[in-house]
Short mmCIF file of C-alpha atoms in Angstrom, two decimals:
data_model
loop_
_atom_site.label_atom_id
_atom_site.label_comp_id
_atom_site.label_asym_id
_atom_site.label_seq_id
_atom_site.Cartn_x
_atom_site.Cartn_y
_atom_site.Cartn_z
CA MET E 203 -99.54 126.31 111.20
CA ILE E 204 -97.82 122.65 109.75
CA ALA E 205 -94.69 122.79 107.32
CA PRO E 206 -95.69 121.78 103.96
CA GLU E 207 -94.10 119.20 101.65
CA ILE E 208 -91.71 121.69 98.95
CA ILE E 209 -92.29 119.89 95.34
CA PRO E 210 -88.80 122.28 93.06
CA LEU E 211 -90.68 122.22 89.15
CA GLY E 212 -87.29 122.72 88.14
CA ALA E 213 -83.45 123.45 88.75
CA GLY E 214 -82.30 126.34 90.92
CA ALA E 215 -82.08 127.16 94.38
CA ALA E 216 -84.88 126.76 97.18
CA ASN E 217 -86.78 130.47 97.77
CA ALA E 218 -86.52 132.30 100.40
CA LEU E 219 -89.36 133.69 102.80
CA ASN E 220 -88.74 137.24 103.92
CA GLY E 221 -90.20 138.41 106.80
CA VAL E 222 -91.90 136.92 109.46
CA TRP E 223 -95.17 134.75 110.08
CA PRO E 224 -98.08 136.00 109.20
CA ASP E 225 -97.12 138.35 106.35
CA ARG E 226 -94.17 136.35 104.69
CA VAL E 227 -93.77 137.13 100.69
CA VAL E 228 -91.44 135.95 98.40
CA GLU E 229 -89.15 138.91 96.38
CA VAL E 230 -87.29 136.55 94.22
CA VAL E 231 -88.14 133.25 92.88
CA SER E 232 -85.68 131.48 91.39
CA ARG E 233 -87.50 127.85 91.22
CA GLY E 234 -91.43 127.19 90.61
CA GLU E 235 -91.92 125.20 94.07
CA LEU E 236 -95.27 123.42 94.92
CA HIS E 237 -95.87 123.47 98.79
CA ALA E 238 -98.83 120.87 99.78
CA TYR E 239 -100.13 121.05 102.77
CA ARG E 240 -101.76 118.31 103.40
CA VAL E 241 -104.20 116.27 105.11
CA ALA E 242 -105.83 112.98 106.03
CA LYS E 243 -108.19 111.38 103.17
CA PRO E 244 -108.94 114.81 101.42
CA LEU E 245 -112.15 115.75 100.24
CA GLY E 246 -110.80 117.52 97.16
CA ARG E 247 -107.07 118.88 96.05
CA VAL E 248 -106.77 123.02 95.34
CA LEU E 249 -103.78 124.52 93.27
CA VAL E 250 -103.67 127.78 95.44
CA CYS E 251 -102.26 131.06 93.68
CA ALA E 252 -101.29 133.83 95.36
CA GLY E 253 -101.31 137.72 94.26
CA GLY E 254 -98.88 140.47 94.65
CA GLY E 255 -99.06 141.51 91.21
CA TYR E 256 -96.70 139.47 89.90
CA VAL E 257 -93.22 141.23 91.48
CA ARG E 258 -93.61 139.07 94.22
CA LEU E 259 -95.99 136.40 95.76
CA MET E 260 -97.77 137.41 99.30
CA TYR E 261 -97.98 133.96 100.41
CA ASP E 262 -98.85 134.22 103.71
CA ARG E 263 -101.71 136.09 104.03
CA GLU E 264 -103.04 134.23 99.90
CA GLY E 265 -101.16 131.41 100.49
CA ALA E 266 -100.19 130.37 104.09
CA GLN E 267 -103.40 131.40 105.92
CA VAL E 268 -105.55 130.13 102.64
CA ALA E 269 -103.92 126.37 103.13
CA GLU E 270 -104.97 126.13 106.62
CA TRP E 271 -108.28 127.20 106.23
CA LEU E 272 -108.51 124.42 102.88
CA ASN E 273 -107.26 122.26 105.19
CA GLY E 274 -109.82 122.98 108.06
CA LEU E 275 -112.02 121.62 105.45
CA GLY E 276 -110.87 118.94 104.42
CA TYR E 277 -109.08 119.47 101.43
CA GLU E 278 -105.51 119.76 100.98
CA ALA E 279 -103.99 122.78 99.69
CA ASP E 280 -101.31 122.98 97.46
CA VAL E 281 -100.02 126.62 97.15
CA LEU E 282 -97.68 127.75 93.86
CA VAL E 283 -94.54 129.99 94.64
CA HIS E 284 -94.41 130.73 90.50
CA ARG E 285 -91.33 132.43 88.77
CA LEU E 286 -92.51 136.27 88.16
CA PRO E 287 -92.49 137.95 84.07
CA GLY E 288 -89.34 140.12 83.57
CA GLN E 289 -87.71 139.30 86.25
CA ALA E 290 -83.96 138.89 86.44
CA ASP E 291 -83.44 134.67 85.44
CA GLY E 292 -79.75 134.11 87.21
CA ALA E 293 -78.81 133.24 83.55
CA GLY E 294 -78.76 137.84 82.61
CA GLY E 295 -81.67 137.17 80.88
CA VAL E 296 -85.50 138.01 82.64
CA TRP E 297 -88.84 135.19 82.75
CA PRO E 298 -90.41 135.31 79.76
CA LYS E 299 -94.24 136.63 80.27
CA ASP E 300 -95.82 133.19 80.25
CA VAL E 301 -93.15 132.05 83.24
CA ALA E 302 -95.84 131.68 85.55
CA LEU E 303 -98.21 129.51 84.00
CA THR E 304 -95.44 127.32 83.10
CA ASP E 305 -94.91 127.17 86.23
CA ALA E 306 -98.62 126.61 87.21
CA LEU E 307 -99.11 123.86 84.79
CA ALA E 308 -96.15 122.22 86.25
CA ALA E 309 -97.79 122.15 89.22
CA LEU E 310 -100.66 120.46 88.29
CA GLY E 311 -98.78 117.79 86.87
CA HIS E 312 -97.89 116.78 90.87
CA ILE E 313 -101.34 117.02 92.03
CA PRO E 314 -102.79 113.18 92.28
CA ARG E 315 -106.11 113.61 90.19
CA ASP E 316 -107.92 111.32 92.65
CA GLN E 317 -110.11 113.94 94.69
CA PRO E 318 -111.84 116.90 92.88
CA LEU E 319 -109.84 119.66 91.25
CA PHE E 320 -110.03 123.48 92.49
CA LEU E 321 -108.05 126.30 91.29
CA LEU E 322 -108.50 129.18 93.96
CA GLY E 323 -106.31 132.31 93.48
CA LEU E 324 -106.34 136.15 94.74
CA SER E 325 -105.46 139.23 92.93
CA SER E 326 -102.97 138.38 90.44
CA GLY E 327 -103.46 134.82 91.46
CA GLY E 328 -106.73 134.83 90.65
CA HIS E 329 -105.94 135.55 86.79
CA LEU E 330 -103.85 133.32 86.76
CA ALA E 331 -106.00 130.31 88.14
CA GLY E 332 -108.10 131.43 85.35
CA ALA E 333 -105.77 131.20 82.98
CA VAL E 334 -104.91 128.02 84.28
CA ALA E 335 -108.52 127.12 83.90
CA CYS E 336 -108.32 127.96 80.26
CA GLN E 337 -106.06 125.27 79.40
CA PRO E 338 -106.81 122.22 77.50
CA GLY E 339 -107.27 119.13 79.19
CA VAL E 340 -107.45 120.79 82.54
CA ASP E 341 -110.86 119.66 84.06
CA ALA E 342 -111.00 121.65 87.42
CA ASN E 343 -114.60 120.85 88.87
CA GLY E 344 -114.69 124.62 90.49
CA LEU E 345 -112.47 127.99 89.75
CA LEU E 346 -112.48 130.37 92.64
CA ILE E 347 -111.18 134.08 92.46
CA ALA E 348 -111.05 137.07 94.91
CA TYR E 349 -110.37 140.23 93.75
CA GLY E 350 -108.46 139.31 91.00
CA PRO E 351 -107.04 141.45 87.85
CA ILE E 352 -108.61 138.71 85.19
CA ASN E 353 -109.38 141.44 82.75
CA ALA E 354 -109.81 144.77 82.58
CA ASN E 355 -106.06 145.05 82.79
CA HIS E 356 -105.40 143.80 79.01
CA SER E 357 -104.36 147.01 77.02
CA ARG E 358 -108.16 146.52 74.60
CA TYR E 359 -110.07 146.62 77.53
CA LYS E 360 -108.37 148.87 80.58
CA ALA E 361 -110.94 150.09 82.94
CA PRO E 362 -110.37 152.56 84.26
CA PRO E 363 -109.57 154.00 80.36
CA GLY E 364 -106.04 155.36 79.55
CA LYS E 365 -104.77 153.46 82.57
CA PRO E 366 -100.70 152.49 82.14
CA ASP E 367 -99.73 149.70 81.36
CA TYR E 368 -98.05 147.67 84.02
CA PRO E 369 -94.26 146.73 84.56
CA PRO E 370 -92.47 144.98 83.11
CA PRO E 371 -93.11 144.77 79.74
CA GLN E 372 -93.35 140.61 80.54
CA LYS E 373 -96.38 140.81 83.16
CA GLN E 374 -98.27 143.61 80.67
CA ALA E 375 -97.95 140.92 77.76
CA PHE E 376 -99.37 138.26 79.87
CA TYR E 377 -101.98 140.11 81.16
CA ASP E 378 -102.61 140.15 77.49
CA ASP E 379 -102.20 137.30 76.42
CA TRP E 380 -104.95 135.92 78.98
CA PRO E 381 -108.22 138.21 79.52
CA ILE E 382 -110.07 136.16 81.34
CA GLY E 383 -114.13 135.62 81.19
CA LEU E 384 -114.72 138.12 77.78
CA ALA E 385 -116.70 136.24 75.27
CA ALA E 386 -114.66 138.83 73.08
CA GLU E 387 -111.48 136.42 73.92
CA PRO E 388 -113.16 132.98 73.92
CA HIS E 389 -109.45 131.20 74.38
CA GLY E 390 -109.67 133.07 77.85
CA VAL E 391 -113.43 131.65 78.69
CA PRO E 392 -112.67 128.93 81.28
CA ARG E 393 -115.64 126.01 80.88
CA CYS E 394 -115.14 125.06 85.05
CA PRO E 395 -118.32 126.30 87.46
CA ALA E 396 -116.84 129.72 88.92
CA PHE E 397 -116.84 131.85 92.10
CA LEU E 398 -116.02 135.48 92.59
CA ALA E 399 -116.01 137.38 95.48
CA TYR E 400 -115.14 141.15 94.51
CA ALA E 401 -115.56 144.29 96.58
CA LEU E 402 -116.67 147.20 95.28
CA HIS E 403 -114.93 150.18 95.72
CA ASP E 404 -111.77 148.69 94.70
CA GLN E 405 -109.57 151.29 93.10
CA SER E 406 -106.36 148.46 92.25
CA VAL E 407 -108.46 146.18 91.12
CA PRO E 408 -111.98 148.00 89.37
CA ILE E 409 -115.31 146.19 89.69
CA GLU E 410 -116.06 146.00 86.01
CA HIS E 411 -112.99 142.61 86.05
CA ALA E 412 -116.37 141.31 87.28
CA LEU E 413 -118.77 142.23 85.32
CA ASN E 414 -116.73 141.86 81.90
CA TYR E 415 -116.83 138.13 83.06
CA ILE E 416 -120.21 138.53 84.07
CA ARG E 417 -121.71 140.01 81.28
CA THR E 418 -120.26 136.70 79.55
CA ALA E 419 -121.64 134.43 81.43
CA ARG E 420 -124.88 135.65 81.20
CA ASP E 421 -124.54 135.46 77.27
CA LEU E 422 -122.86 132.17 77.27
CA ASP E 423 -124.94 130.27 79.72
CA LEU E 424 -121.69 129.62 81.94
CA ASP E 425 -122.25 128.81 85.24
CA LEU E 426 -120.65 131.80 87.38
CA ASP E 427 -121.46 132.75 91.54
CA ALA E 428 -121.26 136.47 92.08
CA HIS E 429 -120.46 137.93 95.35
CA VAL E 430 -119.47 142.15 95.44
CA PHE E 431 -119.02 143.20 98.46
CA GLY E 432 -119.79 147.53 98.94
CA LYS E 433 -117.07 148.02 102.14
CA ALA E 434 -114.53 145.55 101.54
CA PRO E 435 -111.18 146.82 100.67
CA HIS E 436 -108.82 145.31 97.58
CA GLY E 437 -106.56 142.59 99.49
CA PHE E 438 -109.32 141.10 102.21
CA ALA E 439 -108.42 137.86 101.77
CA LEU E 440 -109.13 135.84 105.08
CA ARG E 441 -107.97 139.23 107.34
CA GLU E 442 -110.32 142.20 106.62
CA LEU E 443 -113.28 140.98 107.46
CA GLU E 444 -115.15 143.87 109.34
CA GLY E 445 -117.95 143.51 106.80
CA SER E 446 -120.29 141.64 104.50
CA GLN E 447 -117.17 140.26 102.70
CA ALA E 448 -116.98 138.32 106.16
CA ALA E 449 -119.47 135.89 104.34
CA TRP E 450 -117.33 135.18 101.14
CA PRO E 451 -115.32 132.01 102.97
CA ASP E 452 -118.43 130.26 104.88
CA LEU E 453 -119.48 130.87 100.66
CA ALA E 454 -117.14 129.22 99.14
CA ALA E 455 -116.89 126.70 101.20
CA LEU E 456 -120.81 125.51 100.03
CA TRP E 457 -120.41 126.54 96.57
CA MET E 458 -116.90 124.06 96.50
CA ALA E 459 -118.53 121.08 98.41
CA ARG E 460 -121.99 121.49 95.67
CA LYS E 461 -119.37 121.12 93.12
CA ALA E 462 -116.81 118.48 94.54
CA SER E 463 -120.25 115.95 94.03
CA ARG E 464 -120.44 116.72 90.81
#
């Protein structure tokens, strides 16, 4: 694995990776960072948002290993290390609800727009990538979300009904601000093409998240490819592929190649 170029997105100490490859995580984020995994003559550039429930970042599993796969396809991969809503900010307070989105938009300012741009997020990173896709002026070629809690963590649309709010309160507030892919919440409907990969029996991220987006795509005539894998576990990423979900990386790669030429 090549070492990325680390681009600070603000003031603060450099972030530390905890653990050993390939299971390193980031538990405390003191500043936003963009970790750029470069390739010569890229076919496109991808902002990668790792998951971790907005309380940590699964840096290797859903960031660096995704970057390695994208590099192999010919894409530059820019892995976002974003601050975490509700986590201590080092100055006696906590980071606000929208701090991850603030860092993501700052990261986009460091990604050249000379090639097609994709947004890719896994788990909570899928929710963040979806929120980025909804921002004015973000003209992405495509949005890819794998098992992301994109809308059914919202207080009004929870699945299953009655599910408790997620702590800290800043995290729940961010979910409530950005329900992705619901026609009833048009500010949260991405207008770029989208690709979804979900697990049918996922207990952490119920399939309702994907179904809500699928209904919206049908009703609004959006460009959406959606894939639901019957026996996949939550967090399958690029590792747990002992089932039909083994097809998702190739499906995603072919989809990106088509959308890169639009």
